Amino acid sequence: MRRSILALLIIGFSLPSSVADSAEPKPDAALDGFSAQHARAEREWESKFRALPSSQKQRDYMQLLAARPHHVGSPYDKQNAEWILARFKEWGLEAKIETFKVLFPTPKRRLVELLAPTHYLAKLQEPALAEDPTSNQRDEQLPTYNAYSRDGNVTAPLVYVNYGLPDDYERLQRLGVSVQGAIVIARYGNSWRGMKPKIAAEHGAVGCIIYSDPKDDGYFYGDVFPKGAMRPDQGVQRGSVMDFPSSYPGDPLTPDRGDPNAPAMTASNAPSITKIPTLPISYGDAQPLLAALNGPLAPEEWRGALPIAYHVGPGVAKVHLVVESNWDVKDVNDVIARIPGSSDPDAWVVRGNHHDGWVNGAEDPISAQVALLEEARSFGELLKQGWKPKRTIIYCAWDGEEPMLLGSTAWAETHGRELQEHAAVYINTDGNGRGYLLLEGSHSLEHFMNDVARNIEDPESKLSAFERERLAGIAEAKSEDDRKELRQRSDLRMDALGSGTDYTAFIDHLGVASLNLGYGGEDDGGIYHSIYDDFYWFTHFSDTDFVYGVALSQTIGTAVMRMADADVLPYEFTGLSDTMQKYDKDLQKLLQNKQEEAHEREQELKEGAYRAAIDPRKPTVAPPPEDIPPHLNFAPLENAIETLTKSAESYKAAFNKAESSGFKGSDQQLSALNQKLLQSERRLTDPAGLPRRPWYKHMIYAPGVYTGYAPKTMPGIREAIEQRRWQEADTEIARVAKVLENEAALIDSAAEDLDAFSK
Ligand SMILES: [Zn+2]
């Protein structure tokens, strides 16, 4: 799966334009982590590399890999895995398939029927289109459904809940509407889709229907497919509704393959399976249902783009919903290729993208799988020419990402101990389009990725990817403060990792420094997880000439080479400490806002302001009073961040000094330092994990329990404040402070080692 990059454009930047970099660096330009002599050689290998990826080959691979439906367990999914394996081998990489057993439900019975006030039987079928040659492969297409929905057969009144998020239910409560015993209809968007049935069930609903409103990815944004790129009226977004953020991703039956004591689960007690039956529908099918609702008019921002008055319900509208799945165990086939390192083989650079799709999956995931393949082929060429990476490079084509990161989680858990010992970085992609470079990842890699982006040419503007994003960020900045930071900060800010794709087990569970990259923002479409995400759509509406596919190969290949070849791993920690300061400020502001809101609510209740504002003909309910949040003690966190900031600065000075004297150390000494450094992200984890979700070990980044895709930073503290658990917030402040102190100690010790290389 892949979220819209549009919503994620990173805005943050540097450098007056007079010193703006050109994309192709001078061969003698310095390179972080390399002695001057090694930097020169590296620059030469990198420019050779960047000339190799081919747009024509990417197009050919996509046409082949997306030719038929290739979901988990399908014959074509297996065939693709074998084809990728054969290519890796042909290009000279050691490669094999690793297979895991996973629970993967597929549809057996699906029904959505409006019983009153009129009758309507939902079609639940995406029609083939004459223009689109792969849309008619019905025998092999997975029907439209939400994987890991519990089986159920319910008849109940219908209620419209907007996006179905916690705030929406507060609003419903004020409208005097309850979903107790109801089937809810929610629109797609604004969260991981699995949040919608989770939150509905918490409010007493018995079923959940999710539809794609044309305001979110349909005609509101442009012509619909096949005339344009947007979602047609019978187009449906398939997708998993697993509740992974509050439990764990991957196979629901094996909570952690790396832990021999993890309890075995069954489909009936696995915590990640939804509590209520859930099914997705098109807006063609949703319109009769929504039109049948009465009750209060929906708040203005809840209204979509269908030609109806949006009511909330409940009322006479009654719906019958049936979901039944075949709960089968299937194989997932991960293709794993390896280039052994020459002088530091025990440090690993890991790169991955999934190969399974919901149907033909051209954009998601093949558009970035083809970039990965071109990186691998180009590395094969360089090896023939004599390139010898110091570190081991591992290329992974994951299976089973769409149902919920099945292949990557199983592999990462199975090899967890080795990965924690050896992995320096995991670099993920999951689809590619046109536009800006998306930067998400561990903040110790923020400066590193900015440097890579400075050396990549944006194929349309011919600026560097870095410079294009920097200038566009200034043009689109929402405030003076944003613009100021964009102009003054030396690097683009990198977004934190949430979840929704294959980096999750690496960063959240194992503490491997991770990146998630891709181009996007100019590739609007409405074919996500439908039968129309195919070669025809992609070559008519997205990166039609595959120039951004080549740019993605160049970007990631350069990052992989640099991490694999550097004398000293190019982590940088002042970007990390700066980000920690920002998170601390955000948290204090969050608490302060909560306090002010509670005070304000108390006062308005006392004054009778709510009562006075109510239209007696459309009565609403005043919100309940809230306890005023107490003050929390942020001192331990602030002290730890101060320590980390000092350590990061001393490290930077020691690093620069050792680099300018050419990292004078033996291979063994350098390798010992690198082994220490690659543990730096692990220091940000705590084996006990986050409260109530021990699988999640990282104390700085996690998917939100009520957001799913979107990250919560310093999640233990933040969610305790959001969910009003004040004592827990204090405990979590101390735990985050502790990991930051551990991080500072490691950085100090690495700085001492570096001092020895300057002598
Ligand atoms: Zn994907």
Short mmCIF file of N, CA and C and ligand atoms in Angstrom, two decimals, residues 1-2 354 364-365 401-402 430 529, ligand 1:
data_model
loop_
_atom_site.label_atom_id
_atom_site.label_comp_id
_atom_site.label_asym_id
_atom_site.label_seq_id
_atom_site.Cartn_x
_atom_site.Cartn_y
_atom_site.Cartn_z
N MET A 1 0.85 -1.19 0.00
CA MET A 1 0.00 0.00 0.00
C MET A 1 0.87 1.22 0.00
N ARG A 2 0.31 2.33 -0.29
CA ARG A 2 1.12 3.53 -0.38
C ARG A 2 0.18 4.69 -0.15
N HIS A 354 7.68 -4.26 -2.07
CA HIS A 354 6.89 -5.49 -2.25
C HIS A 354 6.59 -5.76 -3.72
N ASP A 364 0.91 0.44 -7.52
CA ASP A 364 1.18 -0.11 -6.20
C ASP A 364 1.24 -1.62 -6.30
N PRO A 365 2.42 -2.24 -6.32
CA PRO A 365 3.73 -1.70 -6.00
C PRO A 365 4.71 -1.67 -7.17
N GLU A 401 2.63 -7.82 1.16
CA GLU A 401 2.61 -6.53 1.84
C GLU A 401 1.18 -6.03 1.99
N GLU A 402 0.38 -6.20 0.93
CA GLU A 402 -0.96 -5.59 0.91
C GLU A 402 -1.85 -6.08 2.04
N ASP A 430 7.52 1.97 -2.03
CA ASP A 430 6.25 1.27 -2.22
C ASP A 430 5.45 2.07 -3.23
N HIS A 529 -5.80 0.40 -5.31
CA HIS A 529 -6.34 -0.89 -4.88
C HIS A 529 -7.59 -1.32 -5.65
ZN ZN B 1 2.07 -1.05 -1.82
#
